[in-house]
Coordinates of N, CA, C and O in Angstrom, one line a residue:
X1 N -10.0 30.4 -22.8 CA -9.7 29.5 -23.9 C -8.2 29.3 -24.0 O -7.7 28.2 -24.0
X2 N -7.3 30.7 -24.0 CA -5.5 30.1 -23.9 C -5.6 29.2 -22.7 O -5.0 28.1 -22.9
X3 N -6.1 29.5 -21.5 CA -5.8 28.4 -20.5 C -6.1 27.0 -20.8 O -5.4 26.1 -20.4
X4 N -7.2 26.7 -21.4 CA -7.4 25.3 -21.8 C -6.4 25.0 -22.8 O -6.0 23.8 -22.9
X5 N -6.0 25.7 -23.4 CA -5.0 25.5 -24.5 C -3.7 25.1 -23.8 O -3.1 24.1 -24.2
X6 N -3.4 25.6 -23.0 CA -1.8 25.6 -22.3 C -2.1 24.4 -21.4 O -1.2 23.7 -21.1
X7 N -3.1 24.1 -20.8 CA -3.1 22.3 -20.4 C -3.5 21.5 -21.1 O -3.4 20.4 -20.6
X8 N -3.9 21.5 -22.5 CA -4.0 20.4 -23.2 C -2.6 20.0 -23.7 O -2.3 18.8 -24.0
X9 N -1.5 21.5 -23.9 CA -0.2 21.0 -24.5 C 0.7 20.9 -23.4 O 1.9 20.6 -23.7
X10 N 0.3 21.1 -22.0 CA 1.0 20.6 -20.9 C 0.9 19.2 -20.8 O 1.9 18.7 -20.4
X11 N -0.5 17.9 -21.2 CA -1.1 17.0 -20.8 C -0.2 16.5 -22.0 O 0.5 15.5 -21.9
X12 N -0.3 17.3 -23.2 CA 0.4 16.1 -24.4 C 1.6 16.3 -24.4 O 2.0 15.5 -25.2
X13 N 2.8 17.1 -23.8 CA 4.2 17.0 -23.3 C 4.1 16.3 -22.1 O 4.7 15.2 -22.1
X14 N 3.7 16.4 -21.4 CA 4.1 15.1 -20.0 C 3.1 13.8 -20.2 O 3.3 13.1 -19.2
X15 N 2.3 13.2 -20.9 CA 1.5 12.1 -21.4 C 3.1 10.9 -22.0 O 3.2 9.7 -21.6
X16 N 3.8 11.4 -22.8 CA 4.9 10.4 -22.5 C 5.9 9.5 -21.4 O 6.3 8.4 -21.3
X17 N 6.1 10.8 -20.6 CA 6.7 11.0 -19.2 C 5.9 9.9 -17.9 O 6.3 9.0 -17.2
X18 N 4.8 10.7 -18.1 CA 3.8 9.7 -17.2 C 3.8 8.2 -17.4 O 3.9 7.2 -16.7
X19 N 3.7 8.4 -18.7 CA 3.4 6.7 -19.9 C 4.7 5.6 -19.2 O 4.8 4.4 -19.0
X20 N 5.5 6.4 -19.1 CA 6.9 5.9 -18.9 C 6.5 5.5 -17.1 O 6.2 4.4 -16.6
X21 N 6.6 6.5 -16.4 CA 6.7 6.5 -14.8 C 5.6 5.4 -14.6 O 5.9 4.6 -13.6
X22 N 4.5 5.1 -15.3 CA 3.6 4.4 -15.0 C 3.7 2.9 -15.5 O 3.0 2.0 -15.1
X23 N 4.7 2.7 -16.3 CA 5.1 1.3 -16.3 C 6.1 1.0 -15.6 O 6.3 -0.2 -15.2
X24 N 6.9 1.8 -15.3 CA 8.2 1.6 -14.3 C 7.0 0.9 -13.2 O 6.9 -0.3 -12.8
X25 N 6.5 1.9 -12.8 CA 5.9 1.4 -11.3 C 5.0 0.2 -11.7 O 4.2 -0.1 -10.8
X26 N 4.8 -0.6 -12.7 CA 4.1 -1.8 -13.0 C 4.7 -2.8 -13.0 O 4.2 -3.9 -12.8
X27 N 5.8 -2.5 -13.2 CA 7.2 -3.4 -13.7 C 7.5 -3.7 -12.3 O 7.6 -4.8 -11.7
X28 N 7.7 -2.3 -11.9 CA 8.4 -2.9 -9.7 C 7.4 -3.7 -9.1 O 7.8 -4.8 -8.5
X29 N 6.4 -3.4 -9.1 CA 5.2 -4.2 -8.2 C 5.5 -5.4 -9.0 O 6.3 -6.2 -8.6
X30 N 5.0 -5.6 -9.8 CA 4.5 -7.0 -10.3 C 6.0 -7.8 -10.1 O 5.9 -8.7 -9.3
X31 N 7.4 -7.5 -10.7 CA 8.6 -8.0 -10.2 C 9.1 -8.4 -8.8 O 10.0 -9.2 -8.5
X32 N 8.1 -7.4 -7.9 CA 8.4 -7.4 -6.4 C 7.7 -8.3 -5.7 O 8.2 -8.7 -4.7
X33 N 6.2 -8.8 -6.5 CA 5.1 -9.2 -6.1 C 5.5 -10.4 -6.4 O 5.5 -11.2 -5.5
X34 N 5.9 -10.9 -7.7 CA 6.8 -12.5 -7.9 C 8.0 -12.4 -6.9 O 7.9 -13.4 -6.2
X35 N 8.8 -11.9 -6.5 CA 9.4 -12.0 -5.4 C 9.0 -12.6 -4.0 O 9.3 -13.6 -3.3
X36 N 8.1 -11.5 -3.7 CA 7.8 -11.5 -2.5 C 6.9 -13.1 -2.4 O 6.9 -13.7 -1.4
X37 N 6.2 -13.6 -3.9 CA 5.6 -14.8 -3.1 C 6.7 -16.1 -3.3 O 6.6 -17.3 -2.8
X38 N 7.7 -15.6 -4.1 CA 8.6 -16.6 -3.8 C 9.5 -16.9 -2.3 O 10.0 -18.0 -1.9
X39 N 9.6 -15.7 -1.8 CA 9.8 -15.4 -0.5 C 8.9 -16.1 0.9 O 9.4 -16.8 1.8
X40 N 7.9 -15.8 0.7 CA 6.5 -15.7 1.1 C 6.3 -17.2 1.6 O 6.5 -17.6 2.7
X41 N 5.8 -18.0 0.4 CA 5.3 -18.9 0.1 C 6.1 -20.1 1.1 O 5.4 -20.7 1.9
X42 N 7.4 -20.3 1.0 CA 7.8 -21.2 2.2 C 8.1 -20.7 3.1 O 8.8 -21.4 3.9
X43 N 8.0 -19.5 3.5 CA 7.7 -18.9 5.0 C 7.0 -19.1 5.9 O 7.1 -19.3 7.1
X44 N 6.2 -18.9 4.9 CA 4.6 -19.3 5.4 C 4.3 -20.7 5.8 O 3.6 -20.8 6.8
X45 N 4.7 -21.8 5.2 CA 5.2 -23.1 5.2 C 5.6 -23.6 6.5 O 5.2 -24.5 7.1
X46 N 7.0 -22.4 6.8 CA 7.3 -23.1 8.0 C 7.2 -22.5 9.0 O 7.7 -22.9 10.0
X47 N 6.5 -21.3 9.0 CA 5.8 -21.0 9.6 C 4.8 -21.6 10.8 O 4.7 -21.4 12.0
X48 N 4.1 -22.5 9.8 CA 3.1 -23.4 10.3 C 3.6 -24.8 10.8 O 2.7 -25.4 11.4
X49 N 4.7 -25.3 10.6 CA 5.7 -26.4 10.7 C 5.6 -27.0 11.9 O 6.1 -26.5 12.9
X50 N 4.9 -28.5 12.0 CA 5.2 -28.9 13.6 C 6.4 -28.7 14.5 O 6.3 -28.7 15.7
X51 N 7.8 -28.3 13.7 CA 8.9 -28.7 14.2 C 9.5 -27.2 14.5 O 9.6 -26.6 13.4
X52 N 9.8 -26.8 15.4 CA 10.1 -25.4 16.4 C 11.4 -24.9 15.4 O 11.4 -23.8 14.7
X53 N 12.5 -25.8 15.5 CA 13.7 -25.1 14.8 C 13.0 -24.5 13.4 O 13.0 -23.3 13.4
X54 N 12.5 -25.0 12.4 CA 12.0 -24.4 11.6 C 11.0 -23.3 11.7 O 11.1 -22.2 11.2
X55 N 10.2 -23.6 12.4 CA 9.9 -21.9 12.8 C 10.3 -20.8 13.4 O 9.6 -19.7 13.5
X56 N 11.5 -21.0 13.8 CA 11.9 -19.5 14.4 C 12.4 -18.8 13.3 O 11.9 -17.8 12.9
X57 N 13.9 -19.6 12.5 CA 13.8 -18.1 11.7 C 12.7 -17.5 10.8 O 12.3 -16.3 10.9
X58 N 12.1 -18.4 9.9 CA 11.1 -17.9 9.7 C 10.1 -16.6 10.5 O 9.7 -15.5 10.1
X59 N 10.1 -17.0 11.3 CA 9.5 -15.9 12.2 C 10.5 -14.6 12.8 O 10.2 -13.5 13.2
X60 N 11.7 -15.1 12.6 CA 12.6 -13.9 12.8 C 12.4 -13.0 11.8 O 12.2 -11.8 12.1
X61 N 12.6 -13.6 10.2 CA 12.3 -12.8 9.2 C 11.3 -12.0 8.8 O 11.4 -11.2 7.8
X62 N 9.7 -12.4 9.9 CA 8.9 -12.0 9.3 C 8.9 -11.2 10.5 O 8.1 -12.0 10.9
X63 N 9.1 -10.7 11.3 CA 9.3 -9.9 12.4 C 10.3 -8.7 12.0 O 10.0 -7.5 12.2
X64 N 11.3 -9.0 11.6 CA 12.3 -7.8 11.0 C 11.7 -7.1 9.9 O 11.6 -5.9 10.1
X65 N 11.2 -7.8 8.7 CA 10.7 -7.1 7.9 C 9.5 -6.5 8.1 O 9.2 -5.5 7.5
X66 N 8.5 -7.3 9.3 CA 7.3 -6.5 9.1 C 7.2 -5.2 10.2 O 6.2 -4.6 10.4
X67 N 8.8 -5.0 11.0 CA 8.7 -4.5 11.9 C 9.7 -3.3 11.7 O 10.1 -2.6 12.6
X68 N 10.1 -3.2 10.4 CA 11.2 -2.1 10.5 C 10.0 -1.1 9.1 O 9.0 -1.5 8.5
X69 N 10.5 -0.3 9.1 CA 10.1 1.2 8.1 C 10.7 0.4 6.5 O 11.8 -0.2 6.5
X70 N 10.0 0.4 5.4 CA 10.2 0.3 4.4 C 11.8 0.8 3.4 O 12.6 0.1 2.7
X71 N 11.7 2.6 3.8 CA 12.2 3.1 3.6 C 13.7 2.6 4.6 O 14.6 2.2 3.8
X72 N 13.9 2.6 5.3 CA 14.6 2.0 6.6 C 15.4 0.7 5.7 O 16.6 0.6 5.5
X73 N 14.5 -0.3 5.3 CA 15.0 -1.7 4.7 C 16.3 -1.1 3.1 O 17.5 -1.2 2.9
X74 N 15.2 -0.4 2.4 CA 16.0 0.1 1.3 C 17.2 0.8 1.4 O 18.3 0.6 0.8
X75 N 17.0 1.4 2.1 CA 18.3 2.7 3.0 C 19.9 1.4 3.1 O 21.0 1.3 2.7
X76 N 19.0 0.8 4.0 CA 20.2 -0.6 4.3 C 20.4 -1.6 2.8 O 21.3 -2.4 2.7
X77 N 19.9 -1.5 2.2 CA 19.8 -2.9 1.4 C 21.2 -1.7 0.5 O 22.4 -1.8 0.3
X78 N 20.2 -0.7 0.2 CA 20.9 0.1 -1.2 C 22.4 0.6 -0.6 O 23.4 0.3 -1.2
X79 N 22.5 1.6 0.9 CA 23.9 2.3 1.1 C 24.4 1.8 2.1 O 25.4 2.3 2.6
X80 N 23.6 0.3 2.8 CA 24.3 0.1 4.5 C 25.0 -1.6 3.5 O 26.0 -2.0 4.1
X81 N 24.8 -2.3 2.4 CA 25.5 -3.4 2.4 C 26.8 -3.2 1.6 O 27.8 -3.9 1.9
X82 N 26.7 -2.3 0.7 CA 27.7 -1.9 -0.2 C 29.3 -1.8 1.0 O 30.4 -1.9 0.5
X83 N 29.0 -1.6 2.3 CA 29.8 -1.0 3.5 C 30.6 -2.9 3.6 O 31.8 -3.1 3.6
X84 N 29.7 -3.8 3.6 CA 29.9 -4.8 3.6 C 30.6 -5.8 2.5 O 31.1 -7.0 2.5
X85 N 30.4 -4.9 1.5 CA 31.0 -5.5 0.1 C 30.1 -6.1 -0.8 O 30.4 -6.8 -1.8
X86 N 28.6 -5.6 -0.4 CA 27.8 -6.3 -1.4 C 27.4 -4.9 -2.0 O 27.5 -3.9 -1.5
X87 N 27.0 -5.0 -3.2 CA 26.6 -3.8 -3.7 C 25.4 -4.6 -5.3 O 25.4 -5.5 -6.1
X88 N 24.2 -3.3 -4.6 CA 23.4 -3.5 -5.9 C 23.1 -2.5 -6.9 O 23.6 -1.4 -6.6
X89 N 22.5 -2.5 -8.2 CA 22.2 -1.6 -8.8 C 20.8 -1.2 -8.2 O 20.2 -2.0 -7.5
X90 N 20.5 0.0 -8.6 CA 19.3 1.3 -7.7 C 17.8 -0.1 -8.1 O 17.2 -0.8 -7.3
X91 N 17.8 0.0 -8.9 CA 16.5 -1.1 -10.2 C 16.7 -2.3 -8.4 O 15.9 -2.4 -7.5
X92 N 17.9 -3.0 -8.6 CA 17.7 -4.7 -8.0 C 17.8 -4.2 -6.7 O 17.3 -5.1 -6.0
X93 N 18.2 -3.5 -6.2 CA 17.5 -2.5 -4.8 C 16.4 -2.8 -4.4 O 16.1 -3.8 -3.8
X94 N 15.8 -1.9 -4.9 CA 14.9 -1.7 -5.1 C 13.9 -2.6 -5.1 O 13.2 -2.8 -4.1
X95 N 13.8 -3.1 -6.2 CA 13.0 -5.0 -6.5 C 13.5 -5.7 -5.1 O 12.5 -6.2 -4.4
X96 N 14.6 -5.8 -4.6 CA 15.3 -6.5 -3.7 C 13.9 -6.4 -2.2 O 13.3 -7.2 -1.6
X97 N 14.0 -5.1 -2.0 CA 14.2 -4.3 -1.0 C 12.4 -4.3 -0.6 O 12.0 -4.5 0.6
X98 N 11.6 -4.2 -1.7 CA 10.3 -4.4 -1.8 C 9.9 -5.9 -1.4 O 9.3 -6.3 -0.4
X99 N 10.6 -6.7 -2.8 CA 9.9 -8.3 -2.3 C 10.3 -9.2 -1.0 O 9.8 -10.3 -0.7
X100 N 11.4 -8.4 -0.3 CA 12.1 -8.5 1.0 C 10.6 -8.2 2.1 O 10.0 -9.0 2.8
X101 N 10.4 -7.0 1.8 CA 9.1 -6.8 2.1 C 7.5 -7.4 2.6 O 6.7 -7.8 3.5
X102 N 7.6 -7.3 1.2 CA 6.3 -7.8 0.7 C 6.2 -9.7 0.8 O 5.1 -10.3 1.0
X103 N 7.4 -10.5 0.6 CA 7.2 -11.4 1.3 C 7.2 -11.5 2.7 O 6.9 -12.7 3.1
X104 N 7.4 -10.9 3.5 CA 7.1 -11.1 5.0 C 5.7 -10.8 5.0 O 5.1 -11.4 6.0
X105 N 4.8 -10.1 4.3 CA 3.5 -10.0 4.9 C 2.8 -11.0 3.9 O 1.8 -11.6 4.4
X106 N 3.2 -11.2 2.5 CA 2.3 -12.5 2.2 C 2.3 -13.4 2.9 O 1.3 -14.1 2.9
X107 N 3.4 -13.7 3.6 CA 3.8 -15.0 4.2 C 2.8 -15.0 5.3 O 2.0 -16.0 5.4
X108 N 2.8 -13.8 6.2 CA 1.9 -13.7 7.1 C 0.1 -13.6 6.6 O -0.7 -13.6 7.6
X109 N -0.3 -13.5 5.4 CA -1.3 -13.6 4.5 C -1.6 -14.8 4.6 O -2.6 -15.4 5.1
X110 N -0.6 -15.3 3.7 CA -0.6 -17.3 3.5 C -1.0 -17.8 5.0 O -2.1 -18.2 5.3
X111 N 0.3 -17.6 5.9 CA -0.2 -18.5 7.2 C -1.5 -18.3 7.9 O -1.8 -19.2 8.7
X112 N -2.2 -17.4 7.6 CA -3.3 -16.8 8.0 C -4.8 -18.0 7.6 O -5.6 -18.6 8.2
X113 N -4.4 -18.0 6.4 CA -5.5 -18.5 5.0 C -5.3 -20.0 5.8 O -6.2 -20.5 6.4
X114 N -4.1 -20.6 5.7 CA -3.3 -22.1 6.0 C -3.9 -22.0 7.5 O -4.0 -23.2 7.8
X115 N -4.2 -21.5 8.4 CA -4.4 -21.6 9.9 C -6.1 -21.8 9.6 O -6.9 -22.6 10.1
X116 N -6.1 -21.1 8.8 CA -8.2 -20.7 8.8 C -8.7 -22.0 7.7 O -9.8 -21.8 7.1
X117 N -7.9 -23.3 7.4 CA -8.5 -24.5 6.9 C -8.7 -25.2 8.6 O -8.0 -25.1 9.6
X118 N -10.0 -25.9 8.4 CA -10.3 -26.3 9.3 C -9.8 -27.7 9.9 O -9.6 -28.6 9.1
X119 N -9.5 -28.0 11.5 CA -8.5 -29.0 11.5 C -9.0 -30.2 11.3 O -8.2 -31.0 11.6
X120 N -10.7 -30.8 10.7 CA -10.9 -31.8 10.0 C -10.3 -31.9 8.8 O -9.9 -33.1 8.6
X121 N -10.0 -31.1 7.8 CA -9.2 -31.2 6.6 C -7.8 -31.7 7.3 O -7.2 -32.1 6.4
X122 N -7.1 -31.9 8.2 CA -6.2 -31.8 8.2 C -6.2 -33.6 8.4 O -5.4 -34.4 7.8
X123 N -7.3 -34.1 9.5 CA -7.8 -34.8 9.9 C -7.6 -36.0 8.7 O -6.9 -37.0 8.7
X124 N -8.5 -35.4 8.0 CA -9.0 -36.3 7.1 C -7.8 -36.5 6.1 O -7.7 -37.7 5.8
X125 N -7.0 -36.0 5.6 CA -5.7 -36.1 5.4 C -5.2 -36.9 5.4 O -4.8 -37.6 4.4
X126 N -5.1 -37.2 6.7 CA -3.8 -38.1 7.8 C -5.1 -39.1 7.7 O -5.1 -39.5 6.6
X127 N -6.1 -39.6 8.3 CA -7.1 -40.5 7.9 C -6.9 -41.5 6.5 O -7.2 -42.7 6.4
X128 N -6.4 -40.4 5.7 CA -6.5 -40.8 4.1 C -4.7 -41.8 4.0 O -4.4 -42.4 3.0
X129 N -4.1 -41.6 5.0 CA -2.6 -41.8 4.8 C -1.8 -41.3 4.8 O -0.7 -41.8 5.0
X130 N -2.1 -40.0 4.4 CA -1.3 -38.7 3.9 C 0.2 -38.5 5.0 O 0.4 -38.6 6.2
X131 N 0.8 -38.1 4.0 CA 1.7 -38.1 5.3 C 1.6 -36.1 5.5 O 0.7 -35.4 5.0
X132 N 2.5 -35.5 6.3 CA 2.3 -34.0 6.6 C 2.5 -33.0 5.3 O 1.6 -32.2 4.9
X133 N 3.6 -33.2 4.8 CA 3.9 -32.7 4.0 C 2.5 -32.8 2.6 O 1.7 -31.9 2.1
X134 N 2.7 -34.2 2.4 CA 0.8 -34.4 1.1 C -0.3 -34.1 1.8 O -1.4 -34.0 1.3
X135 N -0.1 -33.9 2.9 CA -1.8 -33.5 3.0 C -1.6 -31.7 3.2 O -2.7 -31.1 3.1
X136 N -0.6 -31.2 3.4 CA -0.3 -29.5 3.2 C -0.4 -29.7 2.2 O -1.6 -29.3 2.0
X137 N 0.1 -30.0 0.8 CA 0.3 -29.4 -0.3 C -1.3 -30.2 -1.3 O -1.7 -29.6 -2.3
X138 N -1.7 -31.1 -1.0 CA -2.7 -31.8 -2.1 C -4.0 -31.6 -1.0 O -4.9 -31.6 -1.8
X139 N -4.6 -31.4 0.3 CA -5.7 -31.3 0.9 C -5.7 -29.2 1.1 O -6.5 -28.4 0.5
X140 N -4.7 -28.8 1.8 CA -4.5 -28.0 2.8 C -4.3 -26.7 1.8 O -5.1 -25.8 1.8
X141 N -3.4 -26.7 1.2 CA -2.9 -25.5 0.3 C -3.9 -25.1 -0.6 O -4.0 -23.9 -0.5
X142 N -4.8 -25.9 -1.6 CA -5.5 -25.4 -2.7 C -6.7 -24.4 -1.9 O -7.1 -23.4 -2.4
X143 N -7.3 -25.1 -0.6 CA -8.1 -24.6 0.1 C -7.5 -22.9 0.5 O -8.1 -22.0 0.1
X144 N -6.6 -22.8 1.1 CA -5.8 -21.8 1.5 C -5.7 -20.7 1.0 O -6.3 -19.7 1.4
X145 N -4.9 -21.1 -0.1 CA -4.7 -20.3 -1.7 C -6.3 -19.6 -2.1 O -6.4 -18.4 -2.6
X146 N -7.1 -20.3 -2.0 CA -8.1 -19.5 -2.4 C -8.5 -18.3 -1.5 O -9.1 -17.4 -1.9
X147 N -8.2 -18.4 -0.3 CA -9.2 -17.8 1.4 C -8.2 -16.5 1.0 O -8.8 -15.5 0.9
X148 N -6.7 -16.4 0.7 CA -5.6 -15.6 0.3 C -5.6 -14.7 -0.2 O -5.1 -13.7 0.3
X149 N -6.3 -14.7 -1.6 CA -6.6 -14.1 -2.6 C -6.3 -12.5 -2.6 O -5.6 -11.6 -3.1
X150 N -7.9 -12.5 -1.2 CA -8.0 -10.8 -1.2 C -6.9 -10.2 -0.4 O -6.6 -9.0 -0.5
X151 N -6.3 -11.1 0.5 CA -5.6 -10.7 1.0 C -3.9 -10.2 0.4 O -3.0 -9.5 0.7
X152 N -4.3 -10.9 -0.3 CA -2.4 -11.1 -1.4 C -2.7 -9.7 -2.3 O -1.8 -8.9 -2.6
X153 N -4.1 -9.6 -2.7 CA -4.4 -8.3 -3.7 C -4.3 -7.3 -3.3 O -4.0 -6.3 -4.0
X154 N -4.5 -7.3 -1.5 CA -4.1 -5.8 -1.1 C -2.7 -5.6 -0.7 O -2.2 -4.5 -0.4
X155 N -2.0 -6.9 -0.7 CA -0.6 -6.9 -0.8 C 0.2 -5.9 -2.5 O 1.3 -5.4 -2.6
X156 N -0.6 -6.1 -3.3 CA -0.7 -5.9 -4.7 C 0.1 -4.2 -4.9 O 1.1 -3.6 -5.2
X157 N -1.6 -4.0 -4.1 CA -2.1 -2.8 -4.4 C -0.9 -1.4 -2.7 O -1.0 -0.2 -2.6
X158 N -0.6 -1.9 -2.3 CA 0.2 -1.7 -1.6 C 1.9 -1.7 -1.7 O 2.7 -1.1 -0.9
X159 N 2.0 -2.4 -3.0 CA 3.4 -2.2 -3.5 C 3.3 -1.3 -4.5 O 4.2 -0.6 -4.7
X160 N 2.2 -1.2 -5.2 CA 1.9 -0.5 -6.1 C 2.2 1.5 -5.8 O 2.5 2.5 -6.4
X161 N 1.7 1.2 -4.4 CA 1.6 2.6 -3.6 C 3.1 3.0 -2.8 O 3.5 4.1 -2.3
X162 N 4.0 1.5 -2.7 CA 5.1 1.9 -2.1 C 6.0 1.9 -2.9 O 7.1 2.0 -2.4
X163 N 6.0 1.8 -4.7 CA 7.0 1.9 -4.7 C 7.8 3.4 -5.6 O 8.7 3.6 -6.3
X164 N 6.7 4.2 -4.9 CA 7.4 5.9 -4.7 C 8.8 5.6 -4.0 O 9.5 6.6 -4.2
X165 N 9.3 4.8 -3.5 CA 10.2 5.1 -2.2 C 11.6 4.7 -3.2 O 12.7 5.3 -3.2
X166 N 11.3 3.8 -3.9 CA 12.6 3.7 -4.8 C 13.4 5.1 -5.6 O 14.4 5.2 -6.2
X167 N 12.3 6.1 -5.4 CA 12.9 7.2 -5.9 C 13.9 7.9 -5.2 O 14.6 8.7 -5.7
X168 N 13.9 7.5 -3.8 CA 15.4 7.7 -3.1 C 16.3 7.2 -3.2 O 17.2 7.7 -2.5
X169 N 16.5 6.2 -3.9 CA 17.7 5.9 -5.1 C 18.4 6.0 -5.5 O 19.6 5.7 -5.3
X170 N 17.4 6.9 -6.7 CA 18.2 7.5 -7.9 C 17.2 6.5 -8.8 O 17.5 6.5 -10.0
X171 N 16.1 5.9 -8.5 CA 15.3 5.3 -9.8 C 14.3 5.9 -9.9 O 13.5 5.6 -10.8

């Protein structure tokens, strides 16, 4: 009976603490996750781009980020730019450092979804008049956007799980 006693007042002394830690980490994801599809979203764009110069860096970027260690990115973002003269607070690090991240693989999400509309839609498009750009964004995208979904959620749930890492920080 004291032992049940001494974890109920362990559970209601750290029940604040947690309450706290557990919106922080709500706050990063979801901050990171608007990031990353703002990142993301015309990456992915040109990604898919008939025209070459536009796809490479794009593809440079999603190559760097999807190819280096998370931890690795933050390490540089938070103590290798400051060397350079840029300097962030641990918080916009952090957020930085994630949706830096996490947009390189929605992007690669999105272009996924955007490759897997079928090339009659694209067809029919250009049929219709459309020029490239209206038939990506009014035929091509809404279709896309939906195929995405589950994919962007395990993007979600994946920042959700990474962003322990900001605790090397100092956040």
């Amino acid at each position: 009976m004291a032992a049940l006693t001494e974890l109920v007042d362990l559970l209601r002394d750290a029940a604040p603490v947690m309450a706290k830690g557990a919106g922080t980490t709500v706050a990063f994801a979801v901050a990171s996750m608007v990031g990353g599809l703002v990142l993301g979203f015309p990456t992915a764009v040109l990604r898919v781009a008939p025209w070459a110069p536009l796809r490479w860096p794009a593809a440079l970027y999603v190559s760097a980020f999807r190819g280096t260690p998370l931890l690795v990115q933050l390490f540089v973002i938070y103590y290798g730019l400051p060397g350079i003269g840029v300097e962030f607070t641990p918080v916009t690090a952090g957020i930085l450092a994630l949706s830096l991240n996490a947009g390189a693989y929605l992007s690669e999400s999105l272009r996924g979804a955007i490759l897997g509309v079928g090339q009659g839609q694209w067809n029919a498009g250009f049929s219709l008049g459309l020029t490239y750009p209206q038939t990506l964004g009014l035929v091509i995208l809404p279709q896309a956007l939906r195929m995405a979904v589950p994919a962007m959620s395990n993007t979600l749930i994946s920042l959700i799980k990474d962003t322990y890492l900001v605790s090397v920080i100092t956040v």
